[in-house]
PDB file of C-alpha atoms and ligand atoms in Angstrom:
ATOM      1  CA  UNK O   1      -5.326-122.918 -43.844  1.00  0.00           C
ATOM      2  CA  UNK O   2      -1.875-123.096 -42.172  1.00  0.00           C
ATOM      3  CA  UNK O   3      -4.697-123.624 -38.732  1.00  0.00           C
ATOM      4  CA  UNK O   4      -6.375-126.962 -40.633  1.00  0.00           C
ATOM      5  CA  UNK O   5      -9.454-124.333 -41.703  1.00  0.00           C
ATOM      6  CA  UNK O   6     -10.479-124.980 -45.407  1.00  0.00           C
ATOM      7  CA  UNK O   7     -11.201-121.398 -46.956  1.00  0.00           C
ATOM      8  CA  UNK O   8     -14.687-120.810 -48.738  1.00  0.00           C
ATOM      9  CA  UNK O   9     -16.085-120.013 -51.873  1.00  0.00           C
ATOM     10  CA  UNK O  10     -16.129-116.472 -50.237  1.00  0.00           C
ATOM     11  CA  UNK O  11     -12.484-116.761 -49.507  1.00  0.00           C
ATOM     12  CA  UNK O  12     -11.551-117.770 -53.124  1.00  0.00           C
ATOM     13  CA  UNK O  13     -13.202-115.350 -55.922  1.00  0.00           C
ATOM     14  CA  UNK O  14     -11.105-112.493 -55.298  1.00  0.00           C
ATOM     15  CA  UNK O  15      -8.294-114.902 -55.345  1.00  0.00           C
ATOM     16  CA  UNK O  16      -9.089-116.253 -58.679  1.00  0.00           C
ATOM     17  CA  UNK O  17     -10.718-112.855 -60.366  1.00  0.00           C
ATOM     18  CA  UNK O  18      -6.955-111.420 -59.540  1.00  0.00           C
ATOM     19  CA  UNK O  19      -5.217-114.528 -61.474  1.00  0.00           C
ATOM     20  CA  UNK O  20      -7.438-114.043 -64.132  1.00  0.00           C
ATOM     21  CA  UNK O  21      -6.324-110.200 -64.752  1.00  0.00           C
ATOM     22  CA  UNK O  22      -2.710-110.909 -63.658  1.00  0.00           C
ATOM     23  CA  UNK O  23      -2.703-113.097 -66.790  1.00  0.00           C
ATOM     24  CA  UNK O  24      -4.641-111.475 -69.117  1.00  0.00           C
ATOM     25  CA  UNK O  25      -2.257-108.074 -67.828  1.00  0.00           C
ATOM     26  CA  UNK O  26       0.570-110.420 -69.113  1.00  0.00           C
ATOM     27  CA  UNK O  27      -0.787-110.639 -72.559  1.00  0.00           C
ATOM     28  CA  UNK O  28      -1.819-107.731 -72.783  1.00  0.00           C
ATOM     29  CA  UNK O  29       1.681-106.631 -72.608  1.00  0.00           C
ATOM     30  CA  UNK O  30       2.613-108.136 -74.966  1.00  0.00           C
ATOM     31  CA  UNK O  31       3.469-112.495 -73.886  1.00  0.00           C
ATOM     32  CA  UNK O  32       2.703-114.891 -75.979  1.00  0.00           C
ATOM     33  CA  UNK O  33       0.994-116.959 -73.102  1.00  0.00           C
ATOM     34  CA  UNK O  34       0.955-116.927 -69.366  1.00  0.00           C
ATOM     35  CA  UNK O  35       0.655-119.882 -67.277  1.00  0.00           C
ATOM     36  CA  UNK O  36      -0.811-119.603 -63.891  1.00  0.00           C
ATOM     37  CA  UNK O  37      -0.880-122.341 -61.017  1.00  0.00           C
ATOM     38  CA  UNK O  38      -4.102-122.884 -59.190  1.00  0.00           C
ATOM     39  CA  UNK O  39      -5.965-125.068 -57.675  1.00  0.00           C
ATOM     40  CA  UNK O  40      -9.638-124.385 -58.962  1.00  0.00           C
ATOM     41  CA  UNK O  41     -11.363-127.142 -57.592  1.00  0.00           C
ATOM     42  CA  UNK O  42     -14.959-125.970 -58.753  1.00  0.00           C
ATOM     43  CA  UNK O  43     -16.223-125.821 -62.177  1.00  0.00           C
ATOM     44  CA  UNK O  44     -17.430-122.378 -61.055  1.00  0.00           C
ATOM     45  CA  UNK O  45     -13.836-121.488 -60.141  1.00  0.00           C
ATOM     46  CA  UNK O  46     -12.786-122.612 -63.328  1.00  0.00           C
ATOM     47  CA  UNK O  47     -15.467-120.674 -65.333  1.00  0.00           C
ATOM     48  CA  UNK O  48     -13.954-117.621 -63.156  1.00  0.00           C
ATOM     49  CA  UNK O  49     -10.516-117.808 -65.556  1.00  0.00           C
ATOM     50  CA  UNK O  50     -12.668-119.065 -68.506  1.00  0.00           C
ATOM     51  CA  UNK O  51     -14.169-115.074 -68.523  1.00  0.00           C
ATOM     52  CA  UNK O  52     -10.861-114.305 -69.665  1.00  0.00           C
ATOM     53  CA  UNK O  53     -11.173-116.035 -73.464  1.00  0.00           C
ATOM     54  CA  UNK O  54     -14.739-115.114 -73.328  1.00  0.00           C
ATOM     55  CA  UNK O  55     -14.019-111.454 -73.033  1.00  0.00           C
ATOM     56  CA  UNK O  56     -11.206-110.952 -75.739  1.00  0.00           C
ATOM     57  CA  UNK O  57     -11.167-112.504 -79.005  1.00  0.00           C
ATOM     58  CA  UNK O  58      -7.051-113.204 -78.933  1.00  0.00           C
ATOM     59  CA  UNK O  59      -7.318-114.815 -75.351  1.00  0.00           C
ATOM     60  CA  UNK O  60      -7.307-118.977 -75.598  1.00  0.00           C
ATOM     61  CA  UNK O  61      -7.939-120.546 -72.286  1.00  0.00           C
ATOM     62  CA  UNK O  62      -6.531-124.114 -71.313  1.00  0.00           C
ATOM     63  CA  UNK O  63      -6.621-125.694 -68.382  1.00  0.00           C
ATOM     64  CA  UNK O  64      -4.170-128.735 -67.641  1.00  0.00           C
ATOM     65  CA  UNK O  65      -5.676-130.851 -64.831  1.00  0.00           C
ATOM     66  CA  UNK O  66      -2.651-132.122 -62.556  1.00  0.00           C
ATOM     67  CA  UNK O  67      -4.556-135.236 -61.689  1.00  0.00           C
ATOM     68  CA  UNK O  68      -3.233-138.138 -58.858  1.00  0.00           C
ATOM     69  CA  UNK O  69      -5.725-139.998 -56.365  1.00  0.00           C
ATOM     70  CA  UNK O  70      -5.756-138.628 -52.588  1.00  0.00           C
ATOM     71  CA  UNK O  71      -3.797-141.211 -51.015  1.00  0.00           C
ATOM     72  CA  UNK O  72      -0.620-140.257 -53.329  1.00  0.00           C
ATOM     73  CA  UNK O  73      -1.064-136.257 -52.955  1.00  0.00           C
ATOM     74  CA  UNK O  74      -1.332-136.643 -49.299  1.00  0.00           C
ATOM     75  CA  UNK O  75       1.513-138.938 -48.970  1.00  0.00           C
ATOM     76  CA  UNK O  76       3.531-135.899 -50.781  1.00  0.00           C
ATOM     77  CA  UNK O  77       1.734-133.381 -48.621  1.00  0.00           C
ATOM     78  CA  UNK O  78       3.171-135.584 -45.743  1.00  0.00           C
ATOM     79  CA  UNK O  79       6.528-135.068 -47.159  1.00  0.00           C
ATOM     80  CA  UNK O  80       6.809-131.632 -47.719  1.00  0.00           C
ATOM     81  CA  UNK O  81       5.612-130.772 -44.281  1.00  0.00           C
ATOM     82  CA  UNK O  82       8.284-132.912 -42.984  1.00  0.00           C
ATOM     83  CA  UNK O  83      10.822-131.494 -45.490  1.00  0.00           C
ATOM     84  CA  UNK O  84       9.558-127.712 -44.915  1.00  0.00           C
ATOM     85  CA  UNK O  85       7.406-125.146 -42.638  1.00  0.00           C
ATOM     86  CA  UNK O  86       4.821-124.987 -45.612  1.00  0.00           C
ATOM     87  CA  UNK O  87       1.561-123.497 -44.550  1.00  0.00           C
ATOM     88  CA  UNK O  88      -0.332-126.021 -45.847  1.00  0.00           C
ATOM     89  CA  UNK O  89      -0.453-129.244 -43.613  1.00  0.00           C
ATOM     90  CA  UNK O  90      -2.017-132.838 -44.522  1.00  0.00           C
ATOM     91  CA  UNK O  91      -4.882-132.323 -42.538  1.00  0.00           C
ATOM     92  CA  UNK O  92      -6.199-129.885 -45.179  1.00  0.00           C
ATOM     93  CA  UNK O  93      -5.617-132.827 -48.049  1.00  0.00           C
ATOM     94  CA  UNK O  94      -9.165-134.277 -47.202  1.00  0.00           C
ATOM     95  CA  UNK O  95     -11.243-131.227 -47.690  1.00  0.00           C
ATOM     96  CA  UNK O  96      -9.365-130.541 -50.953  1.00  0.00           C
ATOM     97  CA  UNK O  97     -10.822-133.173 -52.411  1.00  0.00           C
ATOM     98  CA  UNK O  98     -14.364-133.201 -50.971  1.00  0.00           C
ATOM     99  CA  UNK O  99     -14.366-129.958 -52.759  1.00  0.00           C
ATOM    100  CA  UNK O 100     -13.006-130.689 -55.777  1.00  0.00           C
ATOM    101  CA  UNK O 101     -15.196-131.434 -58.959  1.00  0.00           C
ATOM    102  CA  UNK O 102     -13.086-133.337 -61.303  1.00  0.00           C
ATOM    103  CA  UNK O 103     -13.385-131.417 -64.864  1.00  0.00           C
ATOM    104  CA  UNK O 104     -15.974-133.973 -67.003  1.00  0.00           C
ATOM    105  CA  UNK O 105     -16.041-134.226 -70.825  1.00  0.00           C
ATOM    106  CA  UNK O 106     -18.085-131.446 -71.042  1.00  0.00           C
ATOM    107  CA  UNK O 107     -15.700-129.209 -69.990  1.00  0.00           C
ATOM    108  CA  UNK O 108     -13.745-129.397 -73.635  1.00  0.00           C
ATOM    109  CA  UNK O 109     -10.919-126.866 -72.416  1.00  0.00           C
ATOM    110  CA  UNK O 110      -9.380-129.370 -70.006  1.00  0.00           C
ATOM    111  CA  UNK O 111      -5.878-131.455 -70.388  1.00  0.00           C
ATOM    112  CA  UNK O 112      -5.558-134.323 -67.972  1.00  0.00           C
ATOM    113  CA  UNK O 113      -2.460-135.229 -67.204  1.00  0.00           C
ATOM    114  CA  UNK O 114      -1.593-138.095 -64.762  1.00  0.00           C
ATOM    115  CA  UNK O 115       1.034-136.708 -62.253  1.00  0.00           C
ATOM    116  CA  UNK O 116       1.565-140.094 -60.223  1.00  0.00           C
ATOM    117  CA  UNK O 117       5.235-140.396 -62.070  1.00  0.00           C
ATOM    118  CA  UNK O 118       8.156-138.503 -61.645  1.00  0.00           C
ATOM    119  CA  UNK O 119       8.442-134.800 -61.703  1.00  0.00           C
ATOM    120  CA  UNK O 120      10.462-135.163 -65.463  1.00  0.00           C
ATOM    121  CA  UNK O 121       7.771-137.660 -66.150  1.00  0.00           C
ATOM    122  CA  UNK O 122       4.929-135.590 -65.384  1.00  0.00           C
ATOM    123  CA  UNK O 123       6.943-132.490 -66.980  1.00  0.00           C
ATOM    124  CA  UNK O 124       7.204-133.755 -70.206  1.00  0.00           C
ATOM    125  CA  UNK O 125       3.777-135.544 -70.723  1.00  0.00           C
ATOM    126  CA  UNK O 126       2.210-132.345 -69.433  1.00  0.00           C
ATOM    127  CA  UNK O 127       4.484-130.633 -72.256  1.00  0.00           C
ATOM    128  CA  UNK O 128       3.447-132.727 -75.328  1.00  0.00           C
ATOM    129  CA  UNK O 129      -0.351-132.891 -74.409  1.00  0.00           C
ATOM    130  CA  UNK O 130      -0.119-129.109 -74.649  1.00  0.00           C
ATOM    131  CA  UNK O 131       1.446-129.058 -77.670  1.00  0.00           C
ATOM    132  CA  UNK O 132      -0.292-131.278 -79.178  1.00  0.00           C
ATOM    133  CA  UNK O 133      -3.689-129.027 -78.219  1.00  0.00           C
ATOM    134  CA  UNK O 134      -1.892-125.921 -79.634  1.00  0.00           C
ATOM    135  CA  UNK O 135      -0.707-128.096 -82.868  1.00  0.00           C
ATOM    136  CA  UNK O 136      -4.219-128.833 -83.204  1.00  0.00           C
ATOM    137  CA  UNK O 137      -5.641-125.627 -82.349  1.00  0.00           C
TER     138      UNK O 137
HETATM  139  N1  ADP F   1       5.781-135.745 -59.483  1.00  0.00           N
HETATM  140  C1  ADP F   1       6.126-135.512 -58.210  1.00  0.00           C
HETATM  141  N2  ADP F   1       6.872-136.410 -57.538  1.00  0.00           N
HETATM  142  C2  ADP F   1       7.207-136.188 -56.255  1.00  0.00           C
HETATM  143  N3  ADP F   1       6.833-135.108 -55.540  1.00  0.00           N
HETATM  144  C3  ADP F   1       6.097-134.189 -56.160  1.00  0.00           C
HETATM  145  C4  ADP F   1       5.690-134.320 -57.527  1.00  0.00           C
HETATM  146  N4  ADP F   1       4.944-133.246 -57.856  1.00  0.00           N
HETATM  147  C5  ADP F   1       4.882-132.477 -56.771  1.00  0.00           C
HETATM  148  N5  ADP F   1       5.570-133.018 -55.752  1.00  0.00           N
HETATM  149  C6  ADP F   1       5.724-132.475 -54.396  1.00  0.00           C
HETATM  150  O1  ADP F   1       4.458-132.527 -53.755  1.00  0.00           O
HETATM  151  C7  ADP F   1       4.268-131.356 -52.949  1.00  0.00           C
HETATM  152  C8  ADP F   1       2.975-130.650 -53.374  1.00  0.00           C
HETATM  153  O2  ADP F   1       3.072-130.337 -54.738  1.00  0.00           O
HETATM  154  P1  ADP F   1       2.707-128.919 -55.298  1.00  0.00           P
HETATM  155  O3  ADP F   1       2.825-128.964 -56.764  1.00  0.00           O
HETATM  156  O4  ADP F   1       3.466-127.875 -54.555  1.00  0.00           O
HETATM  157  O5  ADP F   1       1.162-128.871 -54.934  1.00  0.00           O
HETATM  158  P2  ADP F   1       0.213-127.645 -54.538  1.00  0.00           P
HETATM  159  O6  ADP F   1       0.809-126.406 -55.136  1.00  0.00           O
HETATM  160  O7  ADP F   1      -1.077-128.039 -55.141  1.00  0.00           O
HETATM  161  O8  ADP F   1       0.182-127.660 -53.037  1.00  0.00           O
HETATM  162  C9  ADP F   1       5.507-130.493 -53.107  1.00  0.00           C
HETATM  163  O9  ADP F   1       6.358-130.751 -52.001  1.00  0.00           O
HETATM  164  C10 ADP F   1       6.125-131.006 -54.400  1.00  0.00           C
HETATM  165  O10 ADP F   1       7.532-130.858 -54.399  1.00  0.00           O
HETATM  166  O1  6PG F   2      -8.110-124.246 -51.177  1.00  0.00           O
HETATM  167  C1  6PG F   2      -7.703-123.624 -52.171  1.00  0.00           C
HETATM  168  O2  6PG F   2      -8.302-122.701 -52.738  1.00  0.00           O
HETATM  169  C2  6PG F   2      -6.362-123.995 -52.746  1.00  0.00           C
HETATM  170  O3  6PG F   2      -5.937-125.240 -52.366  1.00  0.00           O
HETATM  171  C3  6PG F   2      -5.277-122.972 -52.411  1.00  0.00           C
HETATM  172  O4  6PG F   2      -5.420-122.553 -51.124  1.00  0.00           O
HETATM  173  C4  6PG F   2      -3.842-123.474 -52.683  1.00  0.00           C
HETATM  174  O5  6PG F   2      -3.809-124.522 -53.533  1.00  0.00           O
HETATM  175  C5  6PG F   2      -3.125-123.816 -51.404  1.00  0.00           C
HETATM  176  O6  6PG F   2      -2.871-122.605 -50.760  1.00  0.00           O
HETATM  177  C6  6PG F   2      -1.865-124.598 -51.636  1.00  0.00           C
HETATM  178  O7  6PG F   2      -0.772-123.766 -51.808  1.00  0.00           O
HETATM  179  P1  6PG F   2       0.562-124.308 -52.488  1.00  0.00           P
HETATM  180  O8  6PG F   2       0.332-124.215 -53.959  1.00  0.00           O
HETATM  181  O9  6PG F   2       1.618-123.380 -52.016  1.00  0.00           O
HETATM  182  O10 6PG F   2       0.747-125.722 -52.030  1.00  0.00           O
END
């Protein structure tokens, strides 16, 4: 990545299969929940995690969808590079998104939140959506 390549599919599951069990190693000693950042652009990325509530009972898988449009995220991209030596440059802000598959309605486990405001903004609407799920829940 830090050389403008995108990684693969390939590149990715054991990635994701070791989130999954990192979290699920949290709960299972004893937390009582683990968040995990990630970008999990594919549905089949995200069904990766999803194993995790599908294989114990007690495990309740959300996802909360950080969601801005490309022009913002790269503009931010643009900043940190200038603000850091962050692996990640802007060039590799395009094929993030042409790999992405926005969660649809079907995918019932999903919080949007809009993160085009603040960070304090974004904090605390991402805060009472989730709440709100596990009120409901
Ligand atoms: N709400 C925000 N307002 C301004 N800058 C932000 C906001 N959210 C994230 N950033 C900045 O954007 C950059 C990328 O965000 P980050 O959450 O690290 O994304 P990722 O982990 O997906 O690369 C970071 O420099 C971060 O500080
Ligand atoms: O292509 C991917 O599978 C992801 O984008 C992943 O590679 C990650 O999101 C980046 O490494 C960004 O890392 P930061 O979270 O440090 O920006």
């Amino acid at each position: 990545m830090s050389n403008g390549i995108p990684l693969t599919d390939d590149d990715r599951w054991d990635w994701l299969e070791t989130l999954r069990e990192k979290a699920v190693k949290e709960l299972e000693g004893g937390a009582q929940g683990c968040v995990v950042t990630c970008s999990a652009l594919k549905r089949r990325y995200r069904d990766v995690i999803r194993k995790a509530g599908q294989e114990a009972d007690d495990v309740v898988v959300r996802f909360v969808y950080l969601r801005a449009n490309e022009a913002l995220l790269l503009q931010r991209v643009r900043h940190r590079q200038a603000t850091t030596n962050h692996f990640m440059k802007d060039d590799m802000v395009k094929s993030q998104f042409r790999a992405l598959e926005e969660p649809d309605l079907t995918e019932t486990d999903v919080i949007p939140v809009d993160v085009s405001g603040t960070l304090q903004q974004v904090q605390s609407a991402a805060l009472d959506r989730v709440k709100g799920v596990i009120r409901e829940q």
